[in-house]
mmCIF file of C-alpha atoms in Angstrom:
data_model
loop_
_atom_site.group_PDB
_atom_site.id
_atom_site.type_symbol
_atom_site.label_atom_id
_atom_site.label_comp_id
_atom_site.label_asym_id
_atom_site.label_seq_id
_atom_site.Cartn_x
_atom_site.Cartn_y
_atom_site.Cartn_z
ATOM 1 C CA MET H 28 -51.862 -63.852 63.953
ATOM 2 C CA SER H 29 -49.392 -63.003 61.319
ATOM 3 C CA GLN H 30 -51.906 -62.483 58.464
ATOM 4 C CA PRO H 31 -53.938 -59.598 60.009
ATOM 5 C CA THR H 32 -50.613 -57.781 60.700
ATOM 6 C CA GLN H 33 -49.709 -58.056 57.006
ATOM 7 C CA LYS H 34 -53.103 -56.614 56.030
ATOM 8 C CA SER H 35 -52.517 -53.748 58.491
ATOM 9 C CA LYS H 36 -49.166 -53.033 56.976
ATOM 10 C CA GLY H 37 -50.613 -53.207 53.513
ATOM 11 C CA GLY H 38 -53.295 -50.688 54.477
ATOM 12 C CA SER H 39 -50.684 -48.434 55.937
ATOM 13 C CA HIS H 40 -48.682 -48.581 52.723
ATOM 14 C CA ARG H 41 -51.712 -47.746 50.634
ATOM 15 C CA ARG H 42 -52.567 -44.721 52.815
ATOM 16 C CA LEU H 43 -48.954 -43.496 52.625
ATOM 17 C CA LEU H 44 -48.972 -43.951 48.848
ATOM 18 C CA SER H 45 -52.244 -42.070 48.623
ATOM 19 C CA ARG H 46 -50.829 -39.147 50.635
ATOM 20 C CA MET H 47 -47.737 -39.113 48.417
ATOM 21 C CA LEU H 48 -49.880 -38.989 45.333
ATOM 22 C CA VAL H 49 -51.836 -36.073 46.722
ATOM 23 C CA LEU H 50 -48.613 -34.231 47.547
ATOM 24 C CA THR H 51 -47.220 -35.026 44.096
ATOM 25 C CA GLY H 52 -50.336 -33.629 42.539
ATOM 26 C CA VAL H 53 -49.946 -30.349 44.493
ATOM 27 C CA VAL H 54 -46.323 -30.083 43.397
ATOM 28 C CA ALA H 55 -47.352 -30.871 39.801
ATOM 29 C CA LEU H 56 -49.978 -28.160 39.910
ATOM 30 C CA SER H 57 -47.548 -25.576 41.212
ATOM 31 C CA ALA H 58 -44.661 -26.617 38.904
ATOM 32 C CA PRO H 59 -45.548 -24.519 35.856
ATOM 33 C CA ALA H 60 -45.431 -21.290 37.859
ATOM 34 C CA PHE H 61 -42.128 -22.244 39.466
ATOM 35 C CA LEU H 62 -40.616 -23.283 36.128
ATOM 36 C CA SER H 63 -41.829 -20.143 34.403
ATOM 37 C CA GLU H 64 -39.988 -18.059 36.990
ATOM 38 C CA VAL H 65 -36.793 -20.122 36.356
ATOM 39 C CA ALA H 66 -37.234 -19.672 32.610
ATOM 40 C CA HIS H 67 -37.807 -15.957 33.021
ATOM 41 C CA ALA H 68 -34.644 -15.710 35.065
ATOM 42 C CA ALA H 69 -32.720 -17.587 32.376
ATOM 43 C CA ASP H 70 -34.135 -15.281 29.697
ATOM 44 C CA GLU H 71 -32.617 -12.323 31.469
ATOM 45 C CA THR H 72 -29.120 -13.764 30.896
ATOM 46 C CA MET H 73 -27.855 -12.588 27.536
ATOM 47 C CA ARG H 74 -26.179 -15.388 25.551
ATOM 48 C CA VAL H 75 -23.739 -14.102 22.976
ATOM 49 C CA GLY H 76 -21.547 -16.122 20.619
ATOM 50 C CA VAL H 77 -18.491 -14.512 19.021
ATOM 51 C CA LEU H 78 -16.569 -15.791 15.992
ATOM 52 C CA ILE H 79 -12.988 -14.471 15.868
ATOM 53 C CA PRO H 80 -11.454 -15.903 12.689
ATOM 54 C CA GLY H 81 -7.902 -15.030 13.748
ATOM 55 C CA SER H 82 -6.104 -14.730 17.055
ATOM 56 C CA LYS H 83 -7.544 -12.624 19.851
ATOM 57 C CA THR H 84 -3.943 -11.550 20.685
ATOM 58 C CA ASP H 85 -2.900 -10.359 17.213
ATOM 59 C CA LYS H 86 -2.454 -6.675 18.210
ATOM 60 C CA GLY H 87 -4.916 -5.881 15.419
ATOM 61 C CA TRP H 88 -8.482 -6.310 14.259
ATOM 62 C CA MET H 89 -9.208 -9.533 16.117
ATOM 63 C CA GLU H 90 -7.729 -8.351 19.399
ATOM 64 C CA SER H 91 -9.681 -5.140 19.129
ATOM 65 C CA GLY H 92 -12.897 -7.076 18.632
ATOM 66 C CA TYR H 93 -12.103 -9.302 21.603
ATOM 67 C CA ASP H 94 -11.392 -6.247 23.745
ATOM 68 C CA GLY H 95 -14.891 -5.000 22.947
ATOM 69 C CA VAL H 96 -16.377 -8.268 24.101
ATOM 70 C CA VAL H 97 -14.325 -8.128 27.327
ATOM 71 C CA ALA H 98 -15.547 -4.554 27.900
ATOM 72 C CA ALA H 99 -19.135 -5.751 27.531
ATOM 73 C CA GLU H 100 -18.499 -8.589 29.969
ATOM 74 C CA LYS H 101 -17.300 -6.061 32.529
ATOM 75 C CA GLU H 102 -20.250 -3.805 31.833
ATOM 76 C CA PHE H 103 -22.927 -6.441 32.271
ATOM 77 C CA GLY H 104 -21.281 -8.890 34.654
ATOM 78 C CA PRO H 105 -23.125 -12.191 35.236
ATOM 79 C CA LYS H 106 -26.033 -10.899 33.084
ATOM 80 C CA LEU H 107 -23.901 -11.717 30.034
ATOM 81 C CA LYS H 108 -22.633 -15.129 29.064
ATOM 82 C CA THR H 109 -20.295 -15.366 26.067
ATOM 83 C CA GLN H 110 -19.048 -18.208 23.940
ATOM 84 C CA ILE H 111 -15.945 -17.345 21.858
ATOM 85 C CA ILE H 112 -14.500 -19.409 18.973
ATOM 86 C CA GLU H 113 -11.214 -18.152 17.556
ATOM 87 C CA ASN H 114 -8.644 -19.141 14.904
ATOM 88 C CA ILE H 115 -11.114 -20.527 12.445
ATOM 89 C CA ASN H 116 -10.234 -20.858 8.775
ATOM 90 C CA TYR H 117 -12.709 -20.042 6.028
ATOM 91 C CA ALA H 118 -13.645 -23.657 5.319
ATOM 92 C CA ASP H 119 -14.795 -24.172 8.940
ATOM 93 C CA MET H 120 -16.689 -20.892 9.449
ATOM 94 C CA GLU H 121 -20.127 -22.256 8.671
ATOM 95 C CA GLN H 122 -19.720 -25.091 11.155
ATOM 96 C CA ALA H 123 -18.450 -22.697 13.836
ATOM 97 C CA LEU H 124 -21.343 -20.287 13.230
ATOM 98 C CA THR H 125 -23.847 -23.164 13.390
ATOM 99 C CA ASN H 126 -22.378 -24.103 16.796
ATOM 100 C CA LEU H 127 -22.730 -20.566 18.062
ATOM 101 C CA ALA H 128 -26.194 -20.013 16.632
ATOM 102 C CA SER H 129 -27.540 -23.152 18.261
ATOM 103 C CA LYS H 130 -26.611 -21.897 21.739
ATOM 104 C CA ASN H 131 -26.903 -18.086 21.697
ATOM 105 C CA GLN H 132 -29.345 -15.248 21.156
ATOM 106 C CA LEU H 133 -26.808 -13.089 19.312
ATOM 107 C CA VAL H 134 -23.822 -14.131 17.184
ATOM 108 C CA ILE H 135 -21.080 -11.640 16.267
ATOM 109 C CA GLY H 136 -18.794 -12.265 13.365
ATOM 110 C CA VAL H 137 -15.605 -10.242 13.886
ATOM 111 C CA GLY H 138 -14.448 -9.279 10.363
ATOM 112 C CA GLY H 139 -15.883 -8.877 6.895
ATOM 113 C CA GLN H 140 -14.468 -12.315 6.002
ATOM 114 C CA THR H 141 -17.248 -13.820 8.099
ATOM 115 C CA GLN H 142 -20.036 -12.127 6.086
ATOM 116 C CA ALA H 143 -20.630 -14.817 3.418
ATOM 117 C CA ALA H 144 -20.891 -17.596 6.024
ATOM 118 C CA VAL H 145 -23.097 -15.444 8.342
ATOM 119 C CA LEU H 146 -25.584 -14.631 5.539
ATOM 120 C CA LYS H 147 -25.887 -18.343 4.798
ATOM 121 C CA ILE H 148 -26.189 -19.643 8.368
ATOM 122 C CA ALA H 149 -28.542 -16.809 9.489
ATOM 123 C CA LYS H 150 -31.224 -18.134 7.162
ATOM 124 C CA ARG H 151 -31.230 -21.431 9.106
ATOM 125 C CA PHE H 152 -31.610 -19.659 12.435
ATOM 126 C CA PRO H 153 -34.264 -16.929 11.893
ATOM 127 C CA ASN H 154 -34.770 -16.397 15.655
ATOM 128 C CA VAL H 155 -31.095 -15.685 16.273
ATOM 129 C CA LYS H 156 -29.619 -12.219 15.712
ATOM 130 C CA PHE H 157 -26.328 -11.863 13.833
ATOM 131 C CA SER H 158 -24.026 -8.830 13.741
ATOM 132 C CA ILE H 159 -21.069 -8.553 11.387
ATOM 133 C CA VAL H 160 -18.337 -6.224 12.574
ATOM 134 C CA GLY H 161 -16.935 -4.997 9.272
ATOM 135 C CA GLY H 162 -20.030 -5.847 7.254
ATOM 136 C CA SER H 163 -20.262 -4.288 3.793
ATOM 137 C CA LYS H 164 -23.166 -2.513 2.205
ATOM 138 C CA GLY H 165 -23.209 -4.392 -1.071
ATOM 139 C CA GLU H 166 -25.185 -7.533 -0.233
ATOM 140 C CA SER H 167 -28.832 -7.682 0.872
ATOM 141 C CA MET H 168 -29.086 -9.049 4.374
ATOM 142 C CA PRO H 169 -31.682 -11.402 5.931
ATOM 143 C CA PRO H 170 -34.025 -9.745 8.477
ATOM 144 C CA ASN H 171 -31.917 -11.089 11.388
ATOM 145 C CA VAL H 172 -28.550 -9.772 10.265
ATOM 146 C CA ALA H 173 -26.885 -6.454 10.978
ATOM 147 C CA GLY H 174 -23.759 -5.278 9.127
ATOM 148 C CA TYR H 175 -21.604 -2.686 10.899
ATOM 149 C CA ASP H 176 -19.309 -0.845 8.481
ATOM 150 C CA VAL H 177 -16.209 0.452 10.206
ATOM 151 C CA LYS H 178 -15.560 2.636 7.089
ATOM 152 C CA GLN H 179 -11.855 1.816 7.030
ATOM 153 C CA ALA H 180 -11.338 3.899 3.886
ATOM 154 C CA GLU H 181 -12.227 7.104 5.781
ATOM 155 C CA ILE H 182 -9.661 6.684 8.512
ATOM 156 C CA ALA H 183 -7.137 5.242 6.079
ATOM 157 C CA PHE H 184 -7.174 8.581 4.254
ATOM 158 C CA VAL H 185 -6.491 10.346 7.553
ATOM 159 C CA ALA H 186 -3.730 7.832 8.377
ATOM 160 C CA GLY H 187 -2.145 8.457 4.955
ATOM 161 C CA ALA H 188 -2.109 12.194 5.720
ATOM 162 C CA ALA H 189 -0.469 11.534 9.078
ATOM 163 C CA ALA H 190 2.077 9.264 7.407
ATOM 164 C CA ALA H 191 3.000 12.028 4.964
ATOM 165 C CA MET H 192 3.578 14.374 7.881
ATOM 166 C CA LEU H 193 5.713 11.812 9.742
ATOM 167 C CA THR H 194 7.925 10.430 6.959
ATOM 168 C CA LYS H 195 11.489 11.578 6.669
ATOM 169 C CA THR H 196 12.116 9.968 3.291
ATOM 170 C CA ASN H 197 8.896 11.136 1.570
ATOM 171 C CA ALA H 198 7.945 7.484 0.999
ATOM 172 C CA VAL H 199 5.260 5.407 2.729
ATOM 173 C CA SER H 200 3.731 1.964 2.330
ATOM 174 C CA TYR H 201 0.614 -0.026 2.906
ATOM 175 C CA THR H 202 0.256 -3.822 3.305
ATOM 176 C CA GLY H 203 -3.170 -5.447 3.205
ATOM 177 C CA GLY H 204 -4.206 -9.054 3.687
ATOM 178 C CA MET H 205 -6.982 -10.379 1.434
ATOM 179 C CA GLU H 206 -7.532 -8.332 -1.708
ATOM 180 C CA ILE H 207 -11.212 -7.717 -1.085
ATOM 181 C CA PRO H 208 -13.008 -4.396 -1.720
ATOM 182 C CA SER H 209 -12.860 -2.964 1.836
ATOM 183 C CA ILE H 210 -9.117 -3.744 2.164
ATOM 184 C CA VAL H 211 -8.295 -2.463 -1.355
ATOM 185 C CA ASN H 212 -10.326 0.739 -0.771
ATOM 186 C CA ALA H 213 -8.420 1.352 2.487
ATOM 187 C CA GLY H 214 -5.137 1.005 0.651
ATOM 188 C CA LYS H 215 -6.266 3.346 -2.112
ATOM 189 C CA GLU H 216 -7.378 6.005 0.377
ATOM 190 C CA PHE H 217 -4.214 5.700 2.453
ATOM 191 C CA GLY H 218 -2.291 6.622 -0.705
ATOM 192 C CA ASN H 219 -4.764 9.422 -1.465
ATOM 193 C CA GLY H 220 -4.388 10.817 2.046
ATOM 194 C CA ALA H 221 -0.604 10.837 1.773
ATOM 195 C CA ARG H 222 -0.753 12.600 -1.606
ATOM 196 C CA TYR H 223 -3.230 15.103 -0.174
ATOM 197 C CA ILE H 224 -0.406 16.364 2.033
ATOM 198 C CA ASN H 225 2.423 15.809 -0.449
ATOM 199 C CA PRO H 226 1.495 15.227 -4.082
ATOM 200 C CA LYS H 227 5.005 14.033 -4.844
ATOM 201 C CA ILE H 228 5.254 11.436 -2.070
ATOM 202 C CA LYS H 229 6.184 7.886 -3.071
ATOM 203 C CA TYR H 230 3.583 5.291 -2.145
ATOM 204 C CA PHE H 231 3.940 1.491 -2.208
ATOM 205 C CA GLU H 232 0.924 -0.788 -1.914
ATOM 206 C CA SER H 233 0.865 -4.577 -1.620
ATOM 207 C CA TYR H 234 -1.371 -7.489 -0.601
ATOM 208 C CA THR H 235 -0.333 -10.772 0.895
ATOM 209 C CA GLY H 236 -3.550 -12.652 0.190
ATOM 210 C CA ASP H 237 -3.693 -13.727 3.858
ATOM 211 C CA PHE H 238 -4.190 -11.568 6.949
ATOM 212 C CA ASP H 239 -2.110 -14.018 9.029
ATOM 213 C CA ASN H 240 0.876 -14.797 6.808
ATOM 214 C CA VAL H 241 3.900 -13.442 8.696
ATOM 215 C CA ALA H 242 6.496 -14.264 6.047
ATOM 216 C CA LYS H 243 4.606 -12.617 3.180
ATOM 217 C CA ALA H 244 3.938 -9.455 5.227
ATOM 218 C CA ARG H 245 7.608 -9.242 6.135
ATOM 219 C CA GLU H 246 8.636 -9.659 2.459
ATOM 220 C CA ALA H 247 6.212 -7.022 1.257
ATOM 221 C CA THR H 248 7.355 -4.474 3.869
ATOM 222 C CA ALA H 249 11.046 -5.227 3.236
ATOM 223 C CA ALA H 250 10.450 -4.525 -0.487
ATOM 224 C CA ALA H 251 8.846 -1.205 0.281
ATOM 225 C CA ILE H 252 11.673 -0.264 2.654
ATOM 226 C CA ALA H 253 14.210 -1.103 -0.062
ATOM 227 C CA GLN H 254 12.518 1.561 -2.216
ATOM 228 C CA GLY H 255 12.672 4.169 0.511
ATOM 229 C CA ALA H 256 9.501 3.796 2.611
ATOM 230 C CA ASP H 257 9.989 4.586 6.288
ATOM 231 C CA VAL H 258 6.365 4.736 7.548
ATOM 232 C CA HIS H 259 4.105 1.686 7.055
ATOM 233 C CA TYR H 260 0.373 1.208 7.448
ATOM 234 C CA HIS H 261 -1.500 -2.094 7.352
ATOM 235 C CA ILE H 262 -4.690 -4.044 7.567
ATOM 236 C CA LEU H 263 -3.331 -7.382 8.824
ATOM 237 C CA ASN H 264 -3.903 -9.739 11.706
ATOM 238 C CA LEU H 265 -1.018 -12.011 12.704
ATOM 239 C CA GLY H 266 0.748 -10.942 9.501
ATOM 240 C CA LEU H 267 1.528 -7.768 11.415
ATOM 241 C CA ARG H 268 4.333 -9.660 13.131
ATOM 242 C CA GLY H 269 6.161 -9.821 9.780
ATOM 243 C CA LEU H 270 5.628 -6.146 9.081
ATOM 244 C CA GLU H 271 7.043 -5.327 12.505
ATOM 245 C CA GLN H 272 10.068 -7.533 11.970
ATOM 246 C CA ALA H 273 10.953 -5.793 8.716
ATOM 247 C CA ALA H 274 10.430 -2.376 10.216
ATOM 248 C CA LYS H 275 12.592 -3.055 13.277
ATOM 249 C CA GLU H 276 15.445 -4.386 11.142
ATOM 250 C CA LYS H 277 15.681 -1.161 9.158
ATOM 251 C CA ASN H 278 14.700 1.334 11.886
ATOM 252 C CA THR H 279 11.477 2.393 10.130
ATOM 253 C CA HIS H 280 8.113 2.955 11.765
ATOM 254 C CA VAL H 281 4.540 1.767 11.748
ATOM 255 C CA ILE H 282 1.117 3.376 11.980
ATOM 256 C CA GLY H 283 -0.941 0.788 13.825
ATOM 257 C CA SER H 284 -4.582 0.056 13.319
ATOM 258 C CA TYR H 285 -7.754 -0.382 15.361
ATOM 259 C CA THR H 286 -6.721 0.747 18.873
ATOM 260 C CA ASP H 287 -4.684 3.613 20.403
ATOM 261 C CA ARG H 288 -1.665 2.037 22.116
ATOM 262 C CA CYS H 289 0.655 5.051 22.034
ATOM 263 C CA GLY H 290 3.505 4.702 24.491
ATOM 264 C CA THR H 291 3.619 0.946 24.474
ATOM 265 C CA ASP H 292 6.077 0.417 21.642
ATOM 266 C CA PRO H 293 8.496 2.980 20.057
ATOM 267 C CA LEU H 294 8.158 1.205 16.731
ATOM 268 C CA TYR H 295 4.680 2.813 16.398
ATOM 269 C CA VAL H 296 4.430 6.530 15.630
ATOM 270 C CA ALA H 297 0.624 6.623 15.346
ATOM 271 C CA TYR H 298 -2.531 4.546 15.479
ATOM 272 C CA SER H 299 -5.759 4.688 13.498
ATOM 273 C CA ILE H 300 -8.813 3.847 15.566
ATOM 274 C CA THR H 301 -11.374 1.853 13.629
ATOM 275 C CA GLY H 302 -13.746 0.925 16.434
ATOM 276 C CA VAL H 303 -13.794 -2.839 15.939
ATOM 277 C CA GLY H 304 -14.210 -3.419 19.678
ATOM 278 C CA PHE H 305 -16.635 -0.478 19.878
ATOM 279 C CA GLN H 306 -18.877 -2.210 17.408
ATOM 280 C CA ALA H 307 -18.773 -5.585 19.144
ATOM 281 C CA GLN H 308 -19.675 -3.883 22.388
ATOM 282 C CA TYR H 309 -22.379 -1.858 20.618
ATOM 283 C CA ALA H 310 -24.101 -5.007 19.307
ATOM 284 C CA ILE H 311 -24.258 -6.470 22.817
ATOM 285 C CA GLU H 312 -25.513 -3.213 24.323
ATOM 286 C CA GLN H 313 -28.226 -2.991 21.739
ATOM 287 C CA LEU H 314 -29.303 -6.579 22.549
ATOM 288 C CA GLU H 315 -29.517 -5.680 26.260
ATOM 289 C CA LYS H 316 -31.576 -2.533 25.605
ATOM 290 C CA GLY H 317 -33.911 -4.335 23.259
ATOM 291 C CA THR H 318 -33.006 -1.910 20.476
ATOM 292 C CA TRP H 319 -30.938 -4.211 18.246
ATOM 293 C CA GLN H 320 -31.766 -3.567 14.585
ATOM 294 C CA PRO H 321 -30.916 -5.554 11.462
ATOM 295 C CA GLY H 322 -29.593 -4.064 8.244
ATOM 296 C CA TYR H 323 -26.533 -2.050 7.225
ATOM 297 C CA LYS H 324 -25.227 0.585 9.665
ATOM 298 C CA PRO H 325 -22.260 2.835 8.894
ATOM 299 C CA PHE H 326 -19.971 3.818 11.740
ATOM 300 C CA GLY H 327 -16.712 5.638 10.917
ATOM 301 C CA LEU H 328 -15.948 9.270 11.773
ATOM 302 C CA ALA H 329 -19.605 10.189 12.107
ATOM 303 C CA MET H 330 -19.923 7.933 15.231
ATOM 304 C CA GLY H 331 -17.230 9.784 17.177
ATOM 305 C CA PRO H 332 -13.663 9.156 18.326
ATOM 306 C CA LYS H 333 -14.428 5.744 19.904
ATOM 307 C CA ALA H 334 -15.552 4.513 16.498
ATOM 308 C CA SER H 335 -13.008 6.229 14.317
ATOM 309 C CA GLY H 336 -10.069 8.576 14.737
ATOM 310 C CA ILE H 337 -6.314 9.057 14.576
ATOM 311 C CA ALA H 338 -3.818 9.210 17.414
ATOM 312 C CA VAL H 339 -0.332 10.514 16.580
ATOM 313 C CA CYS H 340 1.957 9.561 19.438
ATOM 314 C CA GLN H 341 4.247 12.607 19.374
ATOM 315 C CA SER H 342 2.087 15.119 17.640
ATOM 316 C CA THR H 343 2.153 18.934 17.403
ATOM 317 C CA PRO H 344 -0.748 21.371 17.639
ATOM 318 C CA ALA H 345 -0.382 22.153 13.911
ATOM 319 C CA MET H 346 -0.520 18.465 13.002
ATOM 320 C CA ASP H 347 -3.528 17.839 15.214
ATOM 321 C CA ALA H 348 -5.354 20.826 13.693
ATOM 322 C CA LYS H 349 -4.628 19.671 10.123
ATOM 323 C CA LEU H 350 -5.754 16.121 10.805
ATOM 324 C CA LYS H 351 -8.931 17.326 12.507
ATOM 325 C CA GLN H 352 -9.706 19.557 9.537
ATOM 326 C CA ILE H 353 -9.267 16.617 7.182
ATOM 327 C CA GLU H 354 -11.687 14.580 9.289
ATOM 328 C CA GLN H 355 -14.255 17.413 9.133
ATOM 329 C CA ASP H 356 -13.786 17.759 5.394
ATOM 330 C CA ILE H 357 -14.460 14.015 4.929
ATOM 331 C CA LEU H 358 -17.592 14.249 7.031
ATOM 332 C CA SER H 359 -18.874 17.291 5.076
ATOM 333 C CA GLY H 360 -18.143 15.649 1.724
ATOM 334 C CA LYS H 361 -15.550 18.186 0.793
ATOM 335 C CA ILE H 362 -13.033 15.325 0.620
ATOM 336 C CA LYS H 363 -14.558 12.310 -1.150
ATOM 337 C CA VAL H 364 -13.404 8.806 -0.095
ATOM 338 C CA SER H 365 -14.317 5.307 -1.161
ATOM 339 C CA GLU H 366 -16.961 3.221 0.575
ATOM 340 C CA GLY H 367 -15.873 0.539 3.005
#
């Protein structure tokens, strides 16, 4: 009696297995449509990688770029997923960019110092878009790379004019990091702007060779102060800490860069706005709209006050009018400034 029962169970198992196979087949047939919907939903999430070579809390270029990414995150909410790598030295940039490019649709390099590595890595990832905040015009770019020129030389000229109006000793200084064309041109035009207001003003210019070297920035600023400078401008990252230390010790003042923070620190008498964050946010907005374009794009004064401008913390109507006229003369070509 036991054998027929086993056959019955075996038949039951075969029928159950048959039904399971039929059901599995139905699921299999419907799976592509279901998976395509999931894939479509995933495609609607923007994936953006950001390389910040310095510190995102440097009160300078890097923090401004980071602020722009944060603004985009608030603008797009869960639609935007970001991956940020910060504090990367030059030797490790290619590896960091490779990491970002393998996981994201758009990669943003915050700073012209990322350009050489971006141009190299972009060729290996032709389907990934790359935007360089602070990209220069000189080099030809692959068809998946955009270079956004903040045109620091323009606003440095205006900052120099403001410094000449603010100084009490008729002496001003500029400290740059790496001695690369865009940083050197900014220093040159800061001096030109100061002399535009006062041809006899003393101007001291120095470079530390490193945007983040606090000790060298402090030393350079102290040397300028010893020669009479009482208003200081810069293109530095963490090196700004050294400039601030020297200025505080001798009761001199600073014109900050990148973002208007008037009222937050009495050490600062003005800020130049160079739109680093504006450009980072711009790149992400263009990706979302489907209007992202490769190639060189100049920003600067022509793109409006969010991209470039000057904020004097305790200004006068006459000073504001003079600085506005200088901006207009730069835009019209009446005042010629360097590229970059």
